[in-house]
Amino acid sequence: MHFELSEEHKAVQQAAREFTQNVLKPGVIDRDEHQRFPAEEIRQLAELGFMGMMIDPAYGGSGMDTLSYVIAMEEISKLDASVSVVMSVNNSLVTWGLEAFGSEAQKQKYLVPLAKGEKIGAFCLSEPEAGSDATSQRTTAIDMGDHYLLNGTKNWITNGGSASTYLVMAQTDAGKGHKGINCLIVEKGMEGFIIGAKENKLGIRASDTHTLMFQDVKVPKENRIGEDGFGFKFAMK
Ligand SMILES: Cc1cc2nc3c(=O)[nH]c(=O)nc-3n(C[C@H](O)[C@H](O)[C@H](O)COP(=O)(O)OP(=O)(O)OC[C@H]3O[C@@H](n4cnc5c(N)ncnc54)[C@H](O)[C@@H]3O)c2cc1C
């Protein structure tokens, strides 16, 4: 067994190192001090193909392997943990899940722009009473036939203000416990979706962490990921 990186992996490492030194380093302290989201830096990261690294090129991704993603994350995190947090949520929590479990229509509509980095995604699981214990979800989504009526609050959501597409876990049937949780795709701008306060954090301050509120948000049924009750498994994958 040998642990040498392949030529492809070395090329990814080199590209990530150059990006970190040339693009991220100049403004990293200023962005952190002023809690300024790295919008332009993320746009350039997307041009490198690093916002959907493991996603099939057919869906706008770069088709790289997991090791490439880890190498890129390692290089970027060394210097700018805010950028790497934005990148990691988009790559692993949002686009990976959409590619693995989303419908073809969801992939075309949501995954493609996320994998290209034209849009940013957020993953919304945590609540005031549901951190480590994700089964204590209090956000509800009532089945109204052709849509769900979503109500609740999510906390500490990375990319909370800068995202366009939100994967939101909600309880659709409290009687079924964790088997009654679903993951719904919510778009910024849906009526009743409110982006709340931004956290004034001690670290990774350029990444925007928000409270999100959902007040009678109508989410179309076709925005549910997977079979009914798949949400908890989806969140734990
Ligand atoms: C910067 C930042 C970004 C975040 N981004 C997101 C995001 O994008 N999406 C999202 O959904 N959430 C996000 N979170 C929330 C994060 O996932 C939660 O903070 C985490 O799940 C822990 O939950 P908690 O803070 O409620 O801590 P708690 O669950 O209250 O845990 C507190 C401590 O108790 C320990 N503990 C808990 N239960 C047990 C047990 N049964 N036995 C032993 N020890 C235990 C934990 O290990 C921990 O040390 C973010 C948080 C931060 C700080």
PDB file of C-alpha atoms and ligand atoms in Angstrom, residues 85 89 93 121-134 137 154-160 167 169 199 201 203-204 207-210, ligand 1:
ATOM      1  CA  VAL A  85     -17.365  26.198   5.660  1.00  0.00           C
ATOM      2  CA  VAL A  89     -22.009  22.864   3.239  1.00  0.00           C
ATOM      3  CA  LEU A  93     -24.564  18.582   2.879  1.00  0.00           C
ATOM      4  CA  GLY A 121     -27.234  26.036  -0.628  1.00  0.00           C
ATOM      5  CA  ALA A 122     -27.998  25.703   3.089  1.00  0.00           C
ATOM      6  CA  PHE A 123     -28.808  22.669   5.243  1.00  0.00           C
ATOM      7  CA  CYS A 124     -31.371  23.362   7.947  1.00  0.00           C
ATOM      8  CA  LEU A 125     -31.573  20.752  10.695  1.00  0.00           C
ATOM      9  CA  SER A 126     -30.702  22.370  14.044  1.00  0.00           C
ATOM     10  CA  GLU A 127     -33.284  24.019  16.277  1.00  0.00           C
ATOM     11  CA  PRO A 128     -33.132  25.572  19.751  1.00  0.00           C
ATOM     12  CA  GLU A 129     -34.061  22.168  21.248  1.00  0.00           C
ATOM     13  CA  ALA A 130     -32.639  19.947  18.517  1.00  0.00           C
ATOM     14  CA  GLY A 131     -28.857  20.084  18.158  1.00  0.00           C
ATOM     15  CA  SER A 132     -27.072  16.777  18.731  1.00  0.00           C
ATOM     16  CA  ASP A 133     -30.493  15.191  19.248  1.00  0.00           C
ATOM     17  CA  ALA A 134     -31.898  15.829  15.790  1.00  0.00           C
ATOM     18  CA  GLN A 137     -37.498  18.496  15.686  1.00  0.00           C
ATOM     19  CA  LYS A 154     -34.062  26.784  12.558  1.00  0.00           C
ATOM     20  CA  ASN A 155     -30.902  28.006  14.268  1.00  0.00           C
ATOM     21  CA  TRP A 156     -27.210  28.436  13.445  1.00  0.00           C
ATOM     22  CA  ILE A 157     -27.718  27.869   9.729  1.00  0.00           C
ATOM     23  CA  THR A 158     -24.534  28.287   7.689  1.00  0.00           C
ATOM     24  CA  ASN A 159     -25.098  30.318   4.480  1.00  0.00           C
ATOM     25  CA  GLY A 160     -28.408  31.334   6.095  1.00  0.00           C
ATOM     26  CA  LEU A 167     -32.920  21.904   2.578  1.00  0.00           C
ATOM     27  CA  MET A 169     -36.000  19.090   7.920  1.00  0.00           C
ATOM     28  CA  GLU A 199     -24.890  35.396  14.660  1.00  0.00           C
ATOM     29  CA  LYS A 201     -19.528  34.662  16.121  1.00  0.00           C
ATOM     30  CA  GLY A 203     -14.656  32.605  14.687  1.00  0.00           C
ATOM     31  CA  ILE A 204     -15.340  31.854  11.010  1.00  0.00           C
ATOM     32  CA  SER A 207     -19.450  32.765   7.000  1.00  0.00           C
ATOM     33  CA  ASP A 208     -22.998  33.943   7.712  1.00  0.00           C
ATOM     34  CA  THR A 209     -24.821  31.903  10.341  1.00  0.00           C
ATOM     35  CA  HIS A 210     -28.500  32.782  10.758  1.00  0.00           C
TER      36      HIS A 210
HETATM   37  C1  LIG B   1     -20.772  27.976  13.294  1.00  0.00           C
HETATM   38  C2  LIG B   1     -21.904  26.996  13.306  1.00  0.00           C
HETATM   39  C3  LIG B   1     -22.513  26.646  12.111  1.00  0.00           C
HETATM   40  C4  LIG B   1     -23.580  25.744  12.108  1.00  0.00           C
HETATM   41  N1  LIG B   1     -24.185  25.438  10.911  1.00  0.00           N
HETATM   42  C5  LIG B   1     -25.276  24.627  10.915  1.00  0.00           C
HETATM   43  C6  LIG B   1     -25.983  24.358   9.691  1.00  0.00           C
HETATM   44  O1  LIG B   1     -25.608  24.817   8.602  1.00  0.00           O
HETATM   45  N2  LIG B   1     -27.093  23.586   9.758  1.00  0.00           N
HETATM   46  C7  LIG B   1     -27.543  23.055  10.934  1.00  0.00           C
HETATM   47  O2  LIG B   1     -28.557  22.368  10.914  1.00  0.00           O
HETATM   48  N3  LIG B   1     -26.894  23.288  12.107  1.00  0.00           N
HETATM   49  C8  LIG B   1     -25.782  24.057  12.125  1.00  0.00           C
HETATM   50  N4  LIG B   1     -25.122  24.310  13.304  1.00  0.00           N
HETATM   51  C9  LIG B   1     -25.628  23.719  14.541  1.00  0.00           C
HETATM   52  C10 LIG B   1     -24.810  22.522  14.981  1.00  0.00           C
HETATM   53  O3  LIG B   1     -25.054  21.443  14.120  1.00  0.00           O
HETATM   54  C11 LIG B   1     -25.208  22.245  16.435  1.00  0.00           C
HETATM   55  O4  LIG B   1     -24.639  23.273  17.208  1.00  0.00           O
HETATM   56  C12 LIG B   1     -24.741  20.892  16.879  1.00  0.00           C
HETATM   57  O5  LIG B   1     -25.551  19.897  16.291  1.00  0.00           O
HETATM   58  C13 LIG B   1     -24.776  20.746  18.407  1.00  0.00           C
HETATM   59  O6  LIG B   1     -26.017  21.091  18.902  1.00  0.00           O
HETATM   60  P1  LIG B   1     -26.160  22.102  20.147  1.00  0.00           P
HETATM   61  O7  LIG B   1     -25.378  23.334  19.853  1.00  0.00           O
HETATM   62  O8  LIG B   1     -27.612  22.232  20.471  1.00  0.00           O
HETATM   63  O9  LIG B   1     -25.406  21.381  21.338  1.00  0.00           O
HETATM   64  P2  LIG B   1     -25.971  20.232  22.281  1.00  0.00           P
HETATM   65  O10 LIG B   1     -26.675  19.189  21.475  1.00  0.00           O
HETATM   66  O11 LIG B   1     -26.728  20.868  23.400  1.00  0.00           O
HETATM   67  O12 LIG B   1     -24.620  19.623  22.831  1.00  0.00           O
HETATM   68  C14 LIG B   1     -23.817  20.322  23.788  1.00  0.00           C
HETATM   69  C15 LIG B   1     -22.719  19.393  24.258  1.00  0.00           C
HETATM   70  O13 LIG B   1     -23.295  18.216  24.883  1.00  0.00           O
HETATM   71  C16 LIG B   1     -22.808  17.036  24.257  1.00  0.00           C
HETATM   72  N5  LIG B   1     -23.891  16.052  24.196  1.00  0.00           N
HETATM   73  C17 LIG B   1     -25.100  16.214  23.616  1.00  0.00           C
HETATM   74  N6  LIG B   1     -25.852  15.107  23.756  1.00  0.00           N
HETATM   75  C18 LIG B   1     -25.096  14.215  24.449  1.00  0.00           C
HETATM   76  C19 LIG B   1     -25.317  12.877  24.900  1.00  0.00           C
HETATM   77  N7  LIG B   1     -26.462  12.239  24.682  1.00  0.00           N
HETATM   78  N8  LIG B   1     -24.318  12.274  25.561  1.00  0.00           N
HETATM   79  C20 LIG B   1     -23.142  12.906  25.802  1.00  0.00           C
HETATM   80  N9  LIG B   1     -22.879  14.175  25.391  1.00  0.00           N
HETATM   81  C21 LIG B   1     -23.839  14.819  24.732  1.00  0.00           C
HETATM   82  C22 LIG B   1     -22.357  17.466  22.865  1.00  0.00           C
HETATM   83  O14 LIG B   1     -21.326  16.623  22.361  1.00  0.00           O
HETATM   84  C23 LIG B   1     -21.826  18.875  23.128  1.00  0.00           C
HETATM   85  O15 LIG B   1     -20.499  18.844  23.564  1.00  0.00           O
HETATM   86  C24 LIG B   1     -24.038  25.178  13.333  1.00  0.00           C
HETATM   87  C25 LIG B   1     -23.412  25.519  14.528  1.00  0.00           C
HETATM   88  C26 LIG B   1     -22.365  26.416  14.526  1.00  0.00           C
HETATM   89  C27 LIG B   1     -21.719  26.765  15.846  1.00  0.00           C
END
